[in-house]
Coordinates of C-alpha atoms in Angstrom, one line a residue:
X1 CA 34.7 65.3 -59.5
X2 CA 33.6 68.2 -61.7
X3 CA 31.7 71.1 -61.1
X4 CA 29.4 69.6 -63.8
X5 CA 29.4 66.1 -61.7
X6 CA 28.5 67.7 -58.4
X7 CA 25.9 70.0 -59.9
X8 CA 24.4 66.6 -61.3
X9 CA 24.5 65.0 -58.3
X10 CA 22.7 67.7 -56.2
X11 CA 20.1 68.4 -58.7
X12 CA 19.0 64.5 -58.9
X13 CA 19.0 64.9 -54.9
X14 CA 16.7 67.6 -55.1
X15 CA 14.3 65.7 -57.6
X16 CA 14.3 62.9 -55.3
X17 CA 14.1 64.8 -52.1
X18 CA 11.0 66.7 -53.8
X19 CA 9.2 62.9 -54.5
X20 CA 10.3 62.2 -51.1
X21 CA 7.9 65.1 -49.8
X22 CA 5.1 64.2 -52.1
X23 CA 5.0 61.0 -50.8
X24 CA 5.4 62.2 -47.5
X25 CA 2.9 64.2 -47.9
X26 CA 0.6 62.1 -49.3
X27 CA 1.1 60.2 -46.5
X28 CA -0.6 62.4 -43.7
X29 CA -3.4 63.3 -45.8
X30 CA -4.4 60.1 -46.0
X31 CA -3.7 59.0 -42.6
X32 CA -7.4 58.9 -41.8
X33 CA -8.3 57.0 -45.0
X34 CA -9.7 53.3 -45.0
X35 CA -7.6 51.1 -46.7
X36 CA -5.0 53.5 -47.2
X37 CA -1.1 51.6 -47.7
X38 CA 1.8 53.6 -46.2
X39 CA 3.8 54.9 -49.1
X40 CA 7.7 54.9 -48.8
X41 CA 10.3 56.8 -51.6
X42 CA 12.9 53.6 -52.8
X43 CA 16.0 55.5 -54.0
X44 CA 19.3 54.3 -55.1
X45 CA 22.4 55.0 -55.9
X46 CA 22.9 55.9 -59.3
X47 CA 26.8 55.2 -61.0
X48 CA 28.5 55.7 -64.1
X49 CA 31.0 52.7 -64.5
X50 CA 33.1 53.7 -61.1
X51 CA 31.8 56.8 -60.4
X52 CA 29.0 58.0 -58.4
X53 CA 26.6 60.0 -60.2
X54 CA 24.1 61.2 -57.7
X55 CA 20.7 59.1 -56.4
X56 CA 17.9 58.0 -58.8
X57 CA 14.2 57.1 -57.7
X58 CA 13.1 53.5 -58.2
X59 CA 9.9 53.9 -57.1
X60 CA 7.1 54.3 -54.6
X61 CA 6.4 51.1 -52.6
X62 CA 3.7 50.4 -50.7
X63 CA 4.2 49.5 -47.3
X64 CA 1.8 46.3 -46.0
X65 CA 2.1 42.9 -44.6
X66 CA 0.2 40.7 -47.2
X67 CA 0.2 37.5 -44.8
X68 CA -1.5 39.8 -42.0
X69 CA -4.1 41.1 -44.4
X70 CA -4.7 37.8 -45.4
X71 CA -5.1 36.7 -41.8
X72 CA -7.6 39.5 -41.3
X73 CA -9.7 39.2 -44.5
X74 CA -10.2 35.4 -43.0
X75 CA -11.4 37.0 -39.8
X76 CA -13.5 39.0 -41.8
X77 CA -15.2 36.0 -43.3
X78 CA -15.4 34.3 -40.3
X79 CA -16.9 36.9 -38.4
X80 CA -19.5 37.7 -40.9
X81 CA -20.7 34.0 -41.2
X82 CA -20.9 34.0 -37.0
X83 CA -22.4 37.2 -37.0
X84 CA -25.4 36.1 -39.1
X85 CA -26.2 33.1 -37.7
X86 CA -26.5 34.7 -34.1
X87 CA -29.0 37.4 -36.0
X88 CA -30.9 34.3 -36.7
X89 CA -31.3 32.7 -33.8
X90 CA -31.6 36.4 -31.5
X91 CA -34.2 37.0 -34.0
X92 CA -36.0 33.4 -33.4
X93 CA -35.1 33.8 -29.6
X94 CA -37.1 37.1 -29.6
X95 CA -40.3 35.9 -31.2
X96 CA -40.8 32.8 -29.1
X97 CA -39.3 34.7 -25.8
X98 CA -38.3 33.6 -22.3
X99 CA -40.6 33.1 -19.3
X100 CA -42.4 36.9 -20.1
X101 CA -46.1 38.0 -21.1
X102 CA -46.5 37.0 -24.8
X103 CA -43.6 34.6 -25.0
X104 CA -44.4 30.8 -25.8
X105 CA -44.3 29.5 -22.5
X106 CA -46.2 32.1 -21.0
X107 CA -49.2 31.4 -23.4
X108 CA -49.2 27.9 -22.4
X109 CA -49.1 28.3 -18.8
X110 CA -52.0 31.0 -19.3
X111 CA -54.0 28.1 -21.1
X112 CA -53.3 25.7 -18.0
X113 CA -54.4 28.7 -15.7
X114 CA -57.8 29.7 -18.0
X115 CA -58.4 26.2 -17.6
X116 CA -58.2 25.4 -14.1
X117 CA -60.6 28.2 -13.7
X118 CA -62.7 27.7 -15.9
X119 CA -63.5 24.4 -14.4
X120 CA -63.8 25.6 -11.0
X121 CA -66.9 27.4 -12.4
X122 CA -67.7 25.9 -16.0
X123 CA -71.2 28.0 -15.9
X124 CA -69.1 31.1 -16.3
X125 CA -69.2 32.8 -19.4
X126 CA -66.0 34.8 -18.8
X127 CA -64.1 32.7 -17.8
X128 CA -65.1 29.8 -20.7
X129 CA -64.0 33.1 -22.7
X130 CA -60.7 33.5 -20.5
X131 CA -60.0 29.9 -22.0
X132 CA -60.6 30.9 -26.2
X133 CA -58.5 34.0 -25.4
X134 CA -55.8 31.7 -24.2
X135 CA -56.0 28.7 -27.0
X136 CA -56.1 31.7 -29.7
X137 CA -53.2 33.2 -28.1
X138 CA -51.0 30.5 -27.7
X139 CA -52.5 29.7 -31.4
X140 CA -50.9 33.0 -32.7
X141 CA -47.8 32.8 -31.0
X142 CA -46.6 29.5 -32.9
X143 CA -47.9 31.2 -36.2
X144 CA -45.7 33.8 -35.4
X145 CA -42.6 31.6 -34.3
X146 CA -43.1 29.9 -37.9
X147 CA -43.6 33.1 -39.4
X148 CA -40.2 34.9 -37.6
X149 CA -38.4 31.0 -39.5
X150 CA -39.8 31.5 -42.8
X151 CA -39.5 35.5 -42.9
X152 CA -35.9 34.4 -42.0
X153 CA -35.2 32.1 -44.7
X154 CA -36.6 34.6 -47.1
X155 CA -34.4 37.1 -46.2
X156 CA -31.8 34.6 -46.5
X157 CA -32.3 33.6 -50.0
X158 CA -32.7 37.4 -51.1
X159 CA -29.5 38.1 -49.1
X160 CA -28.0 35.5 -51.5
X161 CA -28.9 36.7 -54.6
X162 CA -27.6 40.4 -52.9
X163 CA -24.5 38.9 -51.8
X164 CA -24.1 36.9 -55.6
X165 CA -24.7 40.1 -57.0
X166 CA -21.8 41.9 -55.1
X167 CA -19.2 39.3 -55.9
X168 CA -20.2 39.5 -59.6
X169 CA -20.0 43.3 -59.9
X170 CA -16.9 43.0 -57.7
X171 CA -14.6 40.4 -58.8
X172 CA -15.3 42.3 -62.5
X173 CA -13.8 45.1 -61.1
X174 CA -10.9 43.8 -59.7
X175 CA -10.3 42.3 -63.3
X176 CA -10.1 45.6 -64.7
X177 CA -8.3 47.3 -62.4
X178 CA -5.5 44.4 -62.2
X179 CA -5.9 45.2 -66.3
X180 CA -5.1 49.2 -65.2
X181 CA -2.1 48.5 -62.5
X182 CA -0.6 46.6 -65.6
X183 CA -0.8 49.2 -67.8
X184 CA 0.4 52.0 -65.5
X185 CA 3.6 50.1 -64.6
X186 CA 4.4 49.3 -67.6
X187 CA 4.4 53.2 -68.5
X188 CA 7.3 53.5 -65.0
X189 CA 4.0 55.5 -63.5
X190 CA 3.4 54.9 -59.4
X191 CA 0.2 52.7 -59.7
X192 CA -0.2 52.4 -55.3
X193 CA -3.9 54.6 -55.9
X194 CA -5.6 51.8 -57.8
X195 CA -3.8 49.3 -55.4
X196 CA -5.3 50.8 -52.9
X197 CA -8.9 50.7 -54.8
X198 CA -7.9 47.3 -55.5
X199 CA -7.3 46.0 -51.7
X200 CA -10.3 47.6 -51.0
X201 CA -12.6 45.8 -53.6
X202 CA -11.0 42.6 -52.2
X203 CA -11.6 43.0 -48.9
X204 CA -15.4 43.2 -49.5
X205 CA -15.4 40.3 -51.3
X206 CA -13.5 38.5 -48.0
X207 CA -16.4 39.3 -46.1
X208 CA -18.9 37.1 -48.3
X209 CA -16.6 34.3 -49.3
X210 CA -13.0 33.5 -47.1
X211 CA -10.0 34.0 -49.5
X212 CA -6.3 33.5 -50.2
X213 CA -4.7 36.9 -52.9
X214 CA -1.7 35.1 -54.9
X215 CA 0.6 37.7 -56.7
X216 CA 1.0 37.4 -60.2
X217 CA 3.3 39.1 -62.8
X218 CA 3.2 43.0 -63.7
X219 CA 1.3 43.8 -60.5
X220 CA -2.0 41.8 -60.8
X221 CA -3.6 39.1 -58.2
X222 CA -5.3 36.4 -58.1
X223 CA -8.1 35.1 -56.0
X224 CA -8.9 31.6 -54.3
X225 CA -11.5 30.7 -51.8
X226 CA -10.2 29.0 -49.0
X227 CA -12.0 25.8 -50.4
X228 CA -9.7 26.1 -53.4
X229 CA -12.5 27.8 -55.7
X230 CA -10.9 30.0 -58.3
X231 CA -12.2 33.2 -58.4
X232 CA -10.2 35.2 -59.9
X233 CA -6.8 34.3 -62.2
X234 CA -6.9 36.6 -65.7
X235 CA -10.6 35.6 -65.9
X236 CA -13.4 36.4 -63.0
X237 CA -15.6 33.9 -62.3
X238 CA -19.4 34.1 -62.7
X239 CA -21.5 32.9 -59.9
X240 CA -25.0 32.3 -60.6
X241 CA -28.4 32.0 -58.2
X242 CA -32.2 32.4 -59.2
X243 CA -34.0 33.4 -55.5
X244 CA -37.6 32.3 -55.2
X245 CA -40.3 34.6 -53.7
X246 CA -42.5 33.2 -51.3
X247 CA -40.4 30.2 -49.3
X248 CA -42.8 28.3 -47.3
X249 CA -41.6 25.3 -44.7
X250 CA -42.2 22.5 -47.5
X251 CA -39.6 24.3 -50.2
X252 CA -36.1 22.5 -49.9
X253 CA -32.9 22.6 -51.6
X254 CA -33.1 18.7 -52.1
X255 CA -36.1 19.0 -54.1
X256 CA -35.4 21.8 -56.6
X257 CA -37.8 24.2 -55.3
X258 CA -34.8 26.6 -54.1
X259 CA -32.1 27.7 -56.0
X260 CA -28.4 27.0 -55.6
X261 CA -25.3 28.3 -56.1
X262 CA -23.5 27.9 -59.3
X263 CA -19.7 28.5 -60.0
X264 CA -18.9 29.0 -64.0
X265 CA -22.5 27.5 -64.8
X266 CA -21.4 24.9 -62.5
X267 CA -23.2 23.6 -59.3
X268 CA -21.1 24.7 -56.1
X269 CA -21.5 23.2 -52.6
X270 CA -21.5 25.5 -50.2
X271 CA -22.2 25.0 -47.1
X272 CA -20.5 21.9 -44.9
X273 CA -16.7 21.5 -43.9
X274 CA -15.7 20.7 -47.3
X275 CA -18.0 23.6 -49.1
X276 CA -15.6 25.3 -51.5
X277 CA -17.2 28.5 -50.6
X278 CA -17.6 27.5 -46.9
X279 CA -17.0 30.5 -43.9
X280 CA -18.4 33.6 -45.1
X281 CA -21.6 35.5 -44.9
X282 CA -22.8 33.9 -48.1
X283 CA -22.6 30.1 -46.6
X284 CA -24.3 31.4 -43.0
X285 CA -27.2 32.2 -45.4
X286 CA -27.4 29.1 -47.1
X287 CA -27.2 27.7 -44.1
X288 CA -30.3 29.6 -42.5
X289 CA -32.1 29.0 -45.5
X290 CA -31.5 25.0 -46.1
X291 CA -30.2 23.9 -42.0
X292 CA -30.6 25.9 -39.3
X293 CA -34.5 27.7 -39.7
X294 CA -36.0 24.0 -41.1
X295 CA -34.3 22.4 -38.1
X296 CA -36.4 24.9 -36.2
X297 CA -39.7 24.9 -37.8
X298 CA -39.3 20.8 -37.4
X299 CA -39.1 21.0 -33.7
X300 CA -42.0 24.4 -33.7
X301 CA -44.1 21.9 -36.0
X302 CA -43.9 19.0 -33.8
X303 CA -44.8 20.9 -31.0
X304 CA -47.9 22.3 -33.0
X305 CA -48.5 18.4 -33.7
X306 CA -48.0 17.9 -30.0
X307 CA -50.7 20.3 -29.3
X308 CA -52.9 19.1 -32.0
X309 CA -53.1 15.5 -31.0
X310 CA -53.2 15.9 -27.6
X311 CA -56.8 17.8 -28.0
X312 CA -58.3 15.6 -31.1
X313 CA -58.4 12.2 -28.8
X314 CA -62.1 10.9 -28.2
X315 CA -60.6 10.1 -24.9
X316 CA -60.3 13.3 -24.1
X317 CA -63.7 14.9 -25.7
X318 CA -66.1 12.1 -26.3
X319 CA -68.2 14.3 -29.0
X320 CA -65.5 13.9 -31.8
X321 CA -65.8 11.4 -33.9
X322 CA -62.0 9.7 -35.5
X323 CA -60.8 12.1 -37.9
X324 CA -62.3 15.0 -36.5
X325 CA -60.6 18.8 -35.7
X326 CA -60.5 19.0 -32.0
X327 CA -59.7 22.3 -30.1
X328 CA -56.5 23.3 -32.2
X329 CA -57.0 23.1 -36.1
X330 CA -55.1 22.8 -39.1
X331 CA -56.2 25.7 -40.8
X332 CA -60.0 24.7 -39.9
X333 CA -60.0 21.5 -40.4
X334 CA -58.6 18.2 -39.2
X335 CA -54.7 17.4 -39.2
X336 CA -53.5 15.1 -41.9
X337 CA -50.0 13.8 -39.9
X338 CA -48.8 13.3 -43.5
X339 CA -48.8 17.0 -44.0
X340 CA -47.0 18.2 -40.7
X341 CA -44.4 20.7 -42.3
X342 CA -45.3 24.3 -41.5
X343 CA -48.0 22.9 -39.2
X344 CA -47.1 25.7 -36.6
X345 CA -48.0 28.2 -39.2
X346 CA -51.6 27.1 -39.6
X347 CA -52.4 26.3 -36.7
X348 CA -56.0 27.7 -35.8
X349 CA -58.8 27.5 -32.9
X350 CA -61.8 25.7 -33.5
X351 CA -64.5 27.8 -35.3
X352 CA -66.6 25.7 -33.0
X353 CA -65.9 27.2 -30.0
X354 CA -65.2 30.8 -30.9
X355 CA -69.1 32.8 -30.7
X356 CA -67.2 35.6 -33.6
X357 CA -66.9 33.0 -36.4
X358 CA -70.4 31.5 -35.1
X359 CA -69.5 28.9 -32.7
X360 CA -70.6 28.6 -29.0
X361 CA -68.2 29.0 -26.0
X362 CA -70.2 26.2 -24.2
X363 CA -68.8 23.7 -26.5
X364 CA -65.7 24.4 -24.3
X365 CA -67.5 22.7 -21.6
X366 CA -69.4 20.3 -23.6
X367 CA -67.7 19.0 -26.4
X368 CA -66.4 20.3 -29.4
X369 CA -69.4 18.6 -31.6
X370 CA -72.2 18.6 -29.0
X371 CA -75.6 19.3 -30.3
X372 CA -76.6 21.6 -27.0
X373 CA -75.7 22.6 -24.5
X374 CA -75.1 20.5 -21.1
X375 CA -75.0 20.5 -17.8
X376 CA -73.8 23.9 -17.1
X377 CA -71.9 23.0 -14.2
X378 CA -70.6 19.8 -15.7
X379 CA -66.1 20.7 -15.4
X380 CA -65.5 17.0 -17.1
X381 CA -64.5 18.0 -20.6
X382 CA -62.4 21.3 -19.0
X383 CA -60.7 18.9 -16.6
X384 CA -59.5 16.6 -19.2
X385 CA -58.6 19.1 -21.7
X386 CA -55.9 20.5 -18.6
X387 CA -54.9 16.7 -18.0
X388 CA -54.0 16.3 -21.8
X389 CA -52.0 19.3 -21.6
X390 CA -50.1 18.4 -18.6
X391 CA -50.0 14.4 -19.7
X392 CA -46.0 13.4 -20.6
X393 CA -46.3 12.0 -23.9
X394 CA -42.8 10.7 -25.6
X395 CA -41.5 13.1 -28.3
X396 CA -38.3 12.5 -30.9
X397 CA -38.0 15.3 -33.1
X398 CA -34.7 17.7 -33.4
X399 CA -32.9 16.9 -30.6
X400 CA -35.5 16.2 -28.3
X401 CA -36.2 13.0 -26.7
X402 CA -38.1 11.9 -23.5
X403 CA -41.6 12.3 -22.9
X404 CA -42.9 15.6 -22.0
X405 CA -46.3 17.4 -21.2
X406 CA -46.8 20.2 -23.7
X407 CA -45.0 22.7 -21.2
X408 CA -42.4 20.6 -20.8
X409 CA -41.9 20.3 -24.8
X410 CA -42.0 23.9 -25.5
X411 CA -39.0 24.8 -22.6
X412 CA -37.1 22.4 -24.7
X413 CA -37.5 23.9 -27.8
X414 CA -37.4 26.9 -26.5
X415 CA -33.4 26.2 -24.4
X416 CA -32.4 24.4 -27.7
X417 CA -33.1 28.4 -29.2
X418 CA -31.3 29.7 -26.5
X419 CA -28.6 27.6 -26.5
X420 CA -27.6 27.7 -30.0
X421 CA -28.0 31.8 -29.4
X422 CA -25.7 31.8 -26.6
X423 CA -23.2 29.5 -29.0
X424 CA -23.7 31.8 -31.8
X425 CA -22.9 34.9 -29.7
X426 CA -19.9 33.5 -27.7
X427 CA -18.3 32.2 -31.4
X428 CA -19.4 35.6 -32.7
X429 CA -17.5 37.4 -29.9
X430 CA -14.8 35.2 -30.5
X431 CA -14.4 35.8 -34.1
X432 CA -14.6 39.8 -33.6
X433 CA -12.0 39.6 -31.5
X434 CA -9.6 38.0 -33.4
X435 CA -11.0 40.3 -36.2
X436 CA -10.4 43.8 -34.0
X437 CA -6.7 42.2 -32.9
X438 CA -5.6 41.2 -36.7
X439 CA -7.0 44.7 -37.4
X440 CA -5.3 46.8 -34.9
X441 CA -2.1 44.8 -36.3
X442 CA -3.0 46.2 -39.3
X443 CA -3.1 49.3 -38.5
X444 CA 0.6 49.8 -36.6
X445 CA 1.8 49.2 -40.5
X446 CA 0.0 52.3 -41.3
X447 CA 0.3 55.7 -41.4
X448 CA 1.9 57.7 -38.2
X449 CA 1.6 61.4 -38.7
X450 CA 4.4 62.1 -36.1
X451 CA 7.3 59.5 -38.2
X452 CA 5.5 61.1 -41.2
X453 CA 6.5 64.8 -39.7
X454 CA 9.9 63.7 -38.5
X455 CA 10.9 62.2 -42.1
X456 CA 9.5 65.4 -43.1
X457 CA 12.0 67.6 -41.4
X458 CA 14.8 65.3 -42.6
X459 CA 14.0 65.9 -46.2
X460 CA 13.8 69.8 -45.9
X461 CA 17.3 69.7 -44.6
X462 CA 18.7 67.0 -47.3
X463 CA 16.8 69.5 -49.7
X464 CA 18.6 72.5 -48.1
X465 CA 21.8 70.7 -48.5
X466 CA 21.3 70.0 -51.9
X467 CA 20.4 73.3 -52.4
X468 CA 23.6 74.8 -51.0
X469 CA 25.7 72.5 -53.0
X470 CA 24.0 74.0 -56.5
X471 CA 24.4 77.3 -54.9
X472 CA 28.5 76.6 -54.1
X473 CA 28.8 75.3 -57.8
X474 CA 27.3 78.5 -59.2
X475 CA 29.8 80.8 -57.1
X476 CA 32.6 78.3 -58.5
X477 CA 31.6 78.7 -62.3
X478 CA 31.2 82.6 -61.7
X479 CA 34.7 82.4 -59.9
X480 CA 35.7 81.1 -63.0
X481 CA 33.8 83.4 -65.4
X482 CA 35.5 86.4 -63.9
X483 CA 39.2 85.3 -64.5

């Protein structure tokens, strides 16, 4: 070899041993960063017909398991969608409450209490007013339960329109920075940053909607729901939703008064098995919106109904007439059982009985439509009013069947809450796991600072090396200059 070929040789070993550094270094500064890719130097041999001719660098590649980040991103979707529906029925679970002061149950039982005490001494003022405390409560605390549903299905369809928003903005993006990693390559230049960016983009995305990434020709991707929806492939899809301000219980999907999802101008099903955007945070709030908080305010509504009827019986106040409001109202005025949606949301106390809307508290004690008052130590209409309560009536609505008294119908709604909560939070826990795990898998492909350091200190000495051969070739050519 010539002096010329070895000087050759060790200068193209210091150029590469210099990229080896950058990327080296490059490496530990970003050791901390999210959605940072290991970077590695690939070098190779570079020849001239038979001869060797030094090392060349191919490029920077970066170092990631795409089938484990695929894995994950599907854990990420997964999770999400769990994760939301246990927000929804914690946050259900929390309004209506156990066995404490102010939950559901408690109310009623309070009711059942004011009652029997009332009768053991129906003369009493107080205690005729212990009993319009305890109706008005127990009033409130179903209006509240169908508040805490609807309040959640709003924030559910304005989550959707968020979420819709995000995968717009995002998968645009995506398309331009696929555009981008085109155009850099095609230059030679190392285009890992806007990969990086890239990865990043698409990973928020997997958290709304579960995905597949597909590899296509000069660096750019492609994206598929799991459902086999194309997102992204050259073009981004365009995903449209109108939300609707103000959802009460009688606005459904079926009827057009909520919006749905549209792929390309296209209606999209998403929620079910077969939903082509099924598994993500997007399809958990469809499915609050249009399943899950309806089912509920059905069974809260029954149990309004429950209440309603089991109070508006001649049989059990021999003043009202058929048709008329007895102790629990809809909205003031007699319940229409063609109009029971979002019943437990209206609910109201007689104005009849309550002295601060001009009613009298002795219609407690002697009917709800009584001219004057009675007998003031007459306990009849008290003592029927508790029996009603405690009577086990048959109900079929959401799941429950059987007959119940009222007490016994509002512990069943209230363990059907509680056990879809405890289902929601075991799934939840189980997709985080498998979430964390993938993740933590993840991460061992990423940057370690000590390898990083160690492949640091070999590159100073291959740089040394190459060094001292450019230093031996210049005392060989001044050998030869002073001859």
């Amino acid at each position: 070899m010539s002096i010329t070929g070895a000087l050759s040789n060790a200068l193209s070993g210091l150029t590469a041993t210099a990229r080896g550094v950058e990327t080296t270094s490059n490496n530990v500064a970003n050791a901390l960063t999210e959605g940072y890719a290991r970077r590695e130097l690939e070098v190779a041999a570079r020849n001239l017909g038979s001869e060797g001719q030094g090392v060349r660098v191919v490029g920077v590649r970066r170092m990631i398991d795409m089938t484990l980040v695929g894995d994950r991103r599907l854990a990420d979707a997964g999770t999400g969608n769990r994760d939301t529906r246990a927000a929804f029925y914690q946050g259900l679970a929390d309004t209506l409450g156990d066995t404490g002061d102010g939950s559901l149950l408690a109310r009623i039982s309070s009711l059942s209490s004011s009652l029997v005490a009332a009768a053991s001494r129906p003369e009493s003022t107080a205690r005729l007013q212990n009993v319009l405390d305890a109706a008005s409560a127990l009033a409130r605390g179903l209006n509240q339960a169908s508040d805490a549903v609807q309040t959640a299905r709003q924030d559910a369809d304005s989550s959707i329109a968020s979420q819709v928003d995000q995968l717009n903005t995002t998968l645009a993006r995506v398309k331009d920075l696929n555009a981008k990693i085109t155009e850099v390559r095609s230059v030679g230049r190392d285009a890992s940053a806007l990969e990086d960016q890239r990865q990043t983009l698409v990973d928020s995305i997997a958290r709304i909607v579960p995905l597949r990434e597909v590899q296509r020709e000069n660096g750019q991707i492609a994206l598929f729901t799991a459902g086999g929806a194309a997102l992204l492939d050259g073009r981004a899809a365009e995903f449209g939703f109108t939300a609707k301000p103000g959802i009460d219980a009688t606005d459904r999907l079926a009827d057009g008064a909520l919006g749905g999802l549209t792929l390309n101008g296209r209606p999209v099903r998403v929620s079910g098995e077969t939903g082509l955007m099924a598994g993500g945070s997007l399809a958990a709030a469809f499915a609050i919106r249009d399943e899950l908080a309806p089912q509920e305010q059905v069974r809260l509504d029954a149990l309004a109904r429950s209440l309603v009827d089991r109070l508006a019986s001649p049989s059990v106040d021999p003043t009202l007439g058929f048709g008329d409001a007895g102790l629990f109202t809809d909205s003031g005025g007699a319940f229409d059982p063609a109009d029971e949606a979002g019943l437990a949301g209206r609910l109201s106390v007689n104005v009849s009985v309550d002295p601060s809307r001009g009613g009298d508290l002795w219609c407690l004690r002697d009917g709800l439509n009584a001219t004057s008052a009675g007998p003031s130590g007459n306990a009849t209409l008290l003592n029927a009013i508790g029996a009603a309560l405690d009577a086990r009536l048959s109900a079929s609505t959401g799941g429950i069947e059987g007959a119940y008294s009222l007490a016994g119908f509002a512990t069943e709604t209230v363990s059907l809450v509680s056990s879809a909560l405890l289902s929601a939070d075991e799934e939840a826990s189980f997709a985080a796991g498998r979430r964390d795990e993938l993740h933590a898998l993840e991460l061992g492909d990423g940057v370690d600072t000590d390898q990083e350091l160690e492949r640091l200190l070999r590159l100073e000495q291959a740089y040394a090396a190459n060094a001292k051969v450019i230093t031996a070739c210049d005392q060989l050519i001044n050998h030869l200059l002073e001859m």
